[in-house]
C-alpha cells in the first residue's frame, strides 16, 4: 500500500521560503505542501503559471488542527515568535526548521524555549550554513590559528550569524568574544525597517582569532586560515560552488548549501531512523546561544538595531 505524502508547511514565502519550497518541488518524491503568507494571492498567481505536479495548498493565515511532518518558519525576525506560538498552539509538528536571524529581543529566546520544551518535536534546527560548511571540509587544525574572512560590503550584519556559526565549529563550540573596529550602522538595502553594518569585527577564542572584513573588492565570501603548520583558503558561493585549498592546492569542491538544494535532504535525514547525521543545519540550542551573543554585542554598539 502506497504511503501518504509527507505534509510540509512553509510560513513566510519570500526569497528564503521560495528556496525551501523549490527543494521539495524539484524532488521526485511526492509531498503535500502548504504555503502560508500574508500576500498569498500574488504568490498563488505566480506559482500557478508553473507546471507543478505536487499537491499545493495556499493559506493567508497560520492553519489550525493540522499535523505536519515538517514546518519551516521563514518569516522575518519580528514576526517569527508570534508565528511560532500560533503554529504550535493549534497544530502538531514533528520537525521544525527556523530561518535566521532568530529574534532581535533577548526575552524572545526564553519565550521560544519555553514553548519548544512543552511540545514533542523530534528535530528543531536553524538554516545556518556555517556548521554545514565545516562538516564538508572534514579537516583538523594544528595548534592555534589566525584567520580572516572577507565578504561583500554592507552585508556584515546579516552574515554575522553564519560566520559565527562557522567560527564556533572551528573552535569546537568553545566560548569566544566579539569586538569591532570602525563599525557603522546603515539601513538594509534588502528589507525596510531593518539594519546592516559596515566595518570590521573580530571573533577571538583561546585557540583562534578571526578578523571579518567587509569590502567592495570581493566577488564572493573568502575564509583564509593559517595554523602552526598549514594555510587554508575557502571560497564560498563562487558561482554556486565552494572551493577548499590547502597550501594553495585544491583539495575539495562542493555545492554551496542553498536551501533549494539542501532542505529536502535534511528532512529525509530527520525521518530516517537509521541515520545518525541529523545536524547539517545547526540545532536550535547552538544558534540560539550564538544569536544572543550577537545581540549583546550589537546592543553595546547601537540603539534600535534590527537584524533580518
XYZ file of C-alpha atoms in Angstrom, residues 1-278:
278
model
C 0.000 0.000 0.000
C 1.344 3.389 -1.014
C 2.119 5.661 1.958
C 0.584 9.101 2.230
C 2.700 12.051 1.041
C 4.550 13.832 3.837
C 2.948 17.127 4.814
C 5.203 20.189 4.558
C 4.248 23.662 5.821
C 6.205 26.774 4.840
C 5.228 30.006 6.633
C 6.679 33.148 5.078
C 7.136 32.683 1.347
C 9.642 35.379 0.490
C 13.004 34.615 -1.118
C 14.047 32.136 1.585
C 10.618 30.493 1.756
C 10.655 30.028 -2.018
C 14.127 28.481 -1.792
C 12.873 25.909 0.743
C 9.780 25.364 -1.434
C 11.926 24.670 -4.511
C 13.767 21.938 -2.627
C 10.538 19.928 -2.383
C 9.088 20.932 -5.764
C 12.226 19.739 -7.550
C 12.127 16.397 -5.746
C 10.964 13.154 -7.366
C 9.159 12.274 -4.130
C 5.537 13.171 -3.556
C 4.718 15.883 -0.990
C 1.606 17.594 0.286
C 2.779 21.224 0.543
C 1.114 24.083 2.408
C 2.283 27.641 1.645
C 1.305 30.354 4.125
C 1.890 34.066 3.592
C 0.018 37.328 4.121
C 0.437 38.084 0.410
C -0.544 34.608 -0.704
C -2.813 35.703 -3.596
C 0.052 37.190 -5.597
C 2.190 34.177 -4.841
C -0.616 31.875 -5.936
C -0.810 33.592 -9.339
C 2.940 33.245 -9.880
C 3.063 29.583 -8.893
C 0.004 28.653 -10.979
C 1.952 29.698 -14.070
C 4.432 26.907 -13.334
C 3.939 23.247 -14.163
C 3.861 21.626 -10.709
C 2.696 18.089 -10.034
C 2.842 18.354 -6.235
C -0.314 18.890 -4.197
C -0.378 22.541 -3.086
C -2.451 24.461 -0.533
C -2.393 28.260 -0.260
C -3.076 29.919 3.104
C -3.133 33.558 4.227
C -3.159 32.628 7.942
C -1.439 30.023 10.098
C -3.556 26.830 9.838
C -5.286 25.095 12.750
C -5.894 21.464 13.741
C -3.366 20.013 11.325
C -0.475 17.555 11.610
C 2.737 18.385 9.744
C 5.794 16.235 9.193
C 7.844 19.404 8.747
C 7.158 23.090 9.356
C 9.520 25.816 8.126
C 9.181 29.335 9.540
C 10.893 31.723 7.132
C 9.185 34.959 8.164
C 11.206 37.993 9.221
C 12.657 38.070 12.743
C 9.979 40.451 14.089
C 7.114 38.087 13.255
C 8.805 34.755 13.978
C 7.882 34.303 17.662
C 4.194 35.081 17.160
C 4.025 32.727 14.187
C 5.737 30.005 16.203
C 3.244 30.435 19.060
C 0.241 30.282 16.722
C 1.624 27.283 14.855
C 2.382 25.128 17.885
C -0.703 26.142 19.858
C -3.109 24.775 17.267
C -1.113 22.145 15.344
C 1.092 19.084 15.765
C 4.549 19.493 14.222
C 7.028 16.612 14.092
C 10.063 18.525 12.766
C 10.834 22.241 12.666
C 13.263 24.442 10.710
C 13.610 28.126 11.588
C 15.217 30.813 9.472
C 17.690 33.222 10.960
C 18.186 35.813 12.379
C 16.034 34.124 15.008
C 14.862 37.052 17.179
C 16.107 40.567 17.910
C 14.888 40.666 21.520
C 16.607 38.662 24.255
C 13.366 37.808 26.056
C 12.031 36.208 22.850
C 14.541 33.394 23.259
C 13.341 32.332 26.713
C 9.734 32.509 25.480
C 10.598 30.389 22.454
C 12.471 27.814 24.532
C 9.576 27.547 26.958
C 7.195 26.831 24.067
C 9.511 24.284 22.455
C 10.026 22.387 25.721
C 6.293 21.906 26.084
C 5.979 20.323 22.629
C 7.186 16.943 21.394
C 9.155 17.982 18.317
C 11.687 15.455 17.041
C 14.167 17.900 15.477
C 14.469 21.695 15.809
C 17.079 23.184 13.520
C 18.086 26.543 12.076
C 19.112 27.229 8.479
C 22.612 28.490 9.175
C 25.304 27.267 6.803
C 28.425 27.661 8.970
C 28.120 24.257 10.638
C 27.201 22.599 7.319
C 30.266 24.082 5.574
C 32.613 22.937 8.330
C 31.297 19.360 8.115
C 32.063 19.286 4.376
C 35.676 20.349 4.955
C 36.488 17.468 7.330
C 39.863 18.830 8.440
C 41.667 19.439 11.726
C 43.689 22.468 12.706
C 47.171 22.070 14.172
C 47.508 24.263 17.249
C 46.382 27.876 17.399
C 45.229 29.694 14.278
C 44.699 33.156 12.811
C 42.004 33.648 10.177
C 40.470 36.368 8.024
C 37.008 36.392 6.459
C 36.217 38.661 3.500
C 32.651 39.393 2.411
C 30.857 41.890 0.245
C 30.420 45.382 1.629
C 27.274 46.227 3.623
C 26.414 42.611 4.432
C 28.183 42.273 7.761
C 25.069 42.157 9.945
C 23.121 39.529 8.013
C 26.228 37.345 7.556
C 27.464 37.520 11.154
C 25.389 34.562 12.417
C 26.721 32.331 9.593
C 30.329 33.391 10.201
C 29.942 32.990 13.976
C 28.483 29.533 13.363
C 31.491 28.610 11.202
C 33.967 30.028 13.741
C 32.222 28.197 16.579
C 32.608 24.936 14.655
C 36.307 25.667 14.095
C 36.880 26.117 17.843
C 34.650 23.134 18.760
C 31.886 25.295 20.260
C 34.167 26.876 22.865
C 33.389 30.378 24.116
C 34.604 33.428 22.178
C 34.489 37.223 22.397
C 33.317 39.720 19.783
C 34.938 43.118 19.281
C 34.813 45.709 16.494
C 36.704 48.490 14.758
C 35.087 51.429 12.918
C 31.663 49.797 12.957
C 28.900 51.857 11.303
C 25.155 51.247 11.344
C 23.411 51.541 7.959
C 19.973 50.772 6.519
C 19.383 47.387 4.949
C 19.039 47.590 1.166
C 17.029 44.375 1.071
C 14.410 44.969 3.772
C 12.695 48.078 5.047
C 12.895 48.722 8.830
C 15.987 46.526 9.205
C 19.644 47.402 9.616
C 23.067 46.412 8.365
C 26.637 47.141 9.480
C 29.872 48.012 7.776
C 33.357 47.940 9.298
C 35.492 45.226 10.895
C 34.613 42.635 13.521
C 36.964 40.308 15.406
C 35.986 36.938 16.915
C 38.535 35.717 19.472
C 38.825 32.472 21.435
C 41.626 30.767 23.369
C 42.837 28.912 20.272
C 41.935 31.169 17.391
C 41.323 34.649 16.049
C 39.053 35.567 13.121
C 39.066 39.044 11.568
C 35.961 39.814 9.481
C 36.326 42.401 6.708
C 33.542 43.738 4.523
C 34.914 45.062 1.266
C 33.593 46.002 -2.165
C 36.600 44.268 -3.767
C 35.481 40.684 -3.194
C 33.110 38.842 -5.549
C 32.376 36.021 -3.093
C 32.992 35.218 0.566
C 36.539 34.035 1.309
C 37.925 32.492 4.503
C 41.708 32.341 4.969
C 43.171 30.308 7.850
C 46.755 29.811 8.987
C 47.625 27.402 11.786
C 51.039 26.268 13.084
C 51.659 24.026 10.050
C 49.410 24.874 7.110
C 47.476 27.580 5.336
C 43.910 27.115 4.066
C 41.626 29.110 1.776
C 37.890 28.545 1.421
C 35.931 30.289 -1.334
C 32.182 30.312 -0.600
C 29.478 30.669 -3.252
C 31.942 31.207 -6.073
C 29.459 30.675 -8.922
C 27.342 28.483 -6.580
C 30.341 26.348 -5.600
C 32.730 26.157 -2.631
C 36.444 25.572 -3.196
C 38.772 24.485 -0.393
C 42.561 24.856 -0.755
C 45.349 23.549 1.491
C 48.755 25.164 0.961
C 47.462 26.543 -2.380
C 46.390 23.087 -3.609
C 42.680 22.497 -4.331
C 41.569 19.547 -2.209
C 37.770 19.733 -2.272
C 34.895 21.217 -4.286
C 31.233 21.071 -3.257
C 27.967 22.902 -3.861
C 27.130 25.909 -1.733
C 24.274 24.859 0.618
C 21.397 26.887 -0.791
C 18.128 25.862 0.837
C 16.742 24.796 -2.551
C 19.448 22.097 -2.682
C 19.552 21.012 0.961
C 16.210 21.335 2.782
C 14.617 18.145 1.493
C 17.835 16.204 2.194
C 17.814 17.447 5.778
C 14.165 16.483 6.159
C 14.815 12.964 4.844
C 17.553 12.589 7.444
C 15.119 13.758 10.103
C 12.659 10.978 9.298
C 15.213 8.234 8.644
C 15.567 6.348 11.923
C 18.739 4.632 10.710
C 20.848 7.732 10.098
C 22.726 9.426 12.913
C 23.611 12.503 10.850
C 20.775 14.877 11.577
